[in-house]
């Protein structure tokens, strides 16, 4: 394995409740004239977008809104967004939302400056784009995906019923504003799902084959913060301190996993999103303890660290007891925040498990798993989750 390591992070980020107040100044400082806002209809309806556009209005910054984004964005939506952007005369994109609007914005931004990828599907994997994306400013409204700091994005190829994981340093936002006030209207179920998504990023990023000292530092801190803040904010969605804790924690997790990859939990979660439109965080959260159990033998020392980060006192435990305590702590947290425990509760059909297993086996995240995995192993794990 090469001794050369690489870390890519976005240029500038602001954190803290109310930090969106810097937006207009940052836009003007960059010499940008008009922005193309990518968001979803719910965020428009519930007034979250208005918290951002009011700042643009006050500063007399022009904008166009594109809100046709689903929870699992598709090739067709990206193409539609590219077309809308091309007629908007905007010179930058503002993404307001969770992973879906930010991922859609990445697709729009990269194709707009690299039109040879207009089919969208050729972006899958590591695309050889020549030009940086249209400048993207990301304002996350969920504490989960960390799409505002990652070089990854996921688009659903509806025709082939698969989630395409795209990896490209050219899509990373130039500016991220992680403002907990934009997350206050997030309902408990969505708070739980996105929070468990962030925990999955942190745990998979910590044990993945590509992990090293710098990514480990990020992931352990993220695990510790999520274990502390997620139960609080699910119970009390208006707790700004816990919201801000989760907002920062998911960003920290992204700083790590974006640079070292993930593993089998994501490999198995992606087909569930593609076939059943199951929210990504729910799929991850349900699968995480099951896959962790499978990976125990290859990651036992790191599981002790995970248990410790989650607040378990491990000094009196054996190595295997501490590792099992880590798995149990994750399972307990998922149950506490209301994640369903079985795939059949999400209307997954047993006859689809083989097809799902094949998709998961071929997923770009699966090779990062610390334990080698065969097709049959994946089927066994899906059955365990069923």
Short mmCIF file of N, CA, C and O in Angstrom, two decimals, residues 17 19 61-62 143 166 191 196 244 246 266 294 332 350:
data_model
loop_
_atom_site.label_atom_id
_atom_site.label_comp_id
_atom_site.label_asym_id
_atom_site.label_seq_id
_atom_site.Cartn_x
_atom_site.Cartn_y
_atom_site.Cartn_z
N UNK A 17 -24.87 28.85 15.18
CA UNK A 17 -26.24 29.34 14.94
C UNK A 17 -26.19 30.77 14.43
O UNK A 17 -25.52 31.63 15.01
N UNK A 19 -24.91 31.68 11.51
CA UNK A 19 -23.73 31.96 10.68
C UNK A 19 -24.07 32.27 9.22
O UNK A 19 -23.24 32.78 8.47
N UNK A 61 -29.03 40.78 -3.99
CA UNK A 61 -28.37 39.75 -4.81
C UNK A 61 -29.46 38.96 -5.53
O UNK A 61 -30.39 38.44 -4.89
N UNK A 62 -29.35 38.88 -6.84
CA UNK A 62 -30.36 38.17 -7.65
C UNK A 62 -30.24 36.66 -7.48
O UNK A 62 -29.15 36.13 -7.29
N UNK A 143 -28.22 17.32 9.77
CA UNK A 143 -26.92 16.97 10.32
C UNK A 143 -26.67 15.49 10.02
O UNK A 143 -26.93 14.63 10.85
N UNK A 166 -20.52 8.86 -6.91
CA UNK A 166 -19.59 9.64 -7.73
C UNK A 166 -18.55 10.28 -6.82
O UNK A 166 -18.90 10.82 -5.76
N UNK A 191 -34.35 13.89 11.98
CA UNK A 191 -33.18 14.18 12.82
C UNK A 191 -32.47 12.88 13.18
O UNK A 191 -31.25 12.78 13.11
N UNK A 196 -28.02 9.25 12.48
CA UNK A 196 -27.46 7.89 12.40
C UNK A 196 -26.64 7.71 11.12
O UNK A 196 -25.69 6.92 11.08
N UNK A 244 -26.43 22.35 17.20
CA UNK A 244 -25.12 22.81 16.75
C UNK A 244 -24.07 21.72 16.95
O UNK A 244 -23.19 21.52 16.10
N UNK A 246 -24.57 18.49 16.78
CA UNK A 246 -24.75 17.52 15.69
C UNK A 246 -24.27 18.09 14.35
O UNK A 246 -23.69 17.38 13.53
N UNK A 266 -22.71 1.08 3.80
CA UNK A 266 -23.13 1.93 2.68
C UNK A 266 -23.37 1.11 1.42
O UNK A 266 -24.30 1.38 0.66
N UNK A 294 -20.44 -8.34 12.00
CA UNK A 294 -19.72 -9.10 10.97
C UNK A 294 -18.25 -8.68 10.92
O UNK A 294 -17.36 -9.51 10.71
N UNK A 332 -28.42 0.20 20.63
CA UNK A 332 -29.26 0.89 21.63
C UNK A 332 -29.59 2.31 21.20
O UNK A 332 -30.72 2.77 21.37
N UNK A 350 -38.75 -10.18 0.65
CA UNK A 350 -37.72 -11.22 0.82
C UNK A 350 -37.18 -11.71 -0.53
O UNK A 350 -36.00 -12.00 -0.67
#
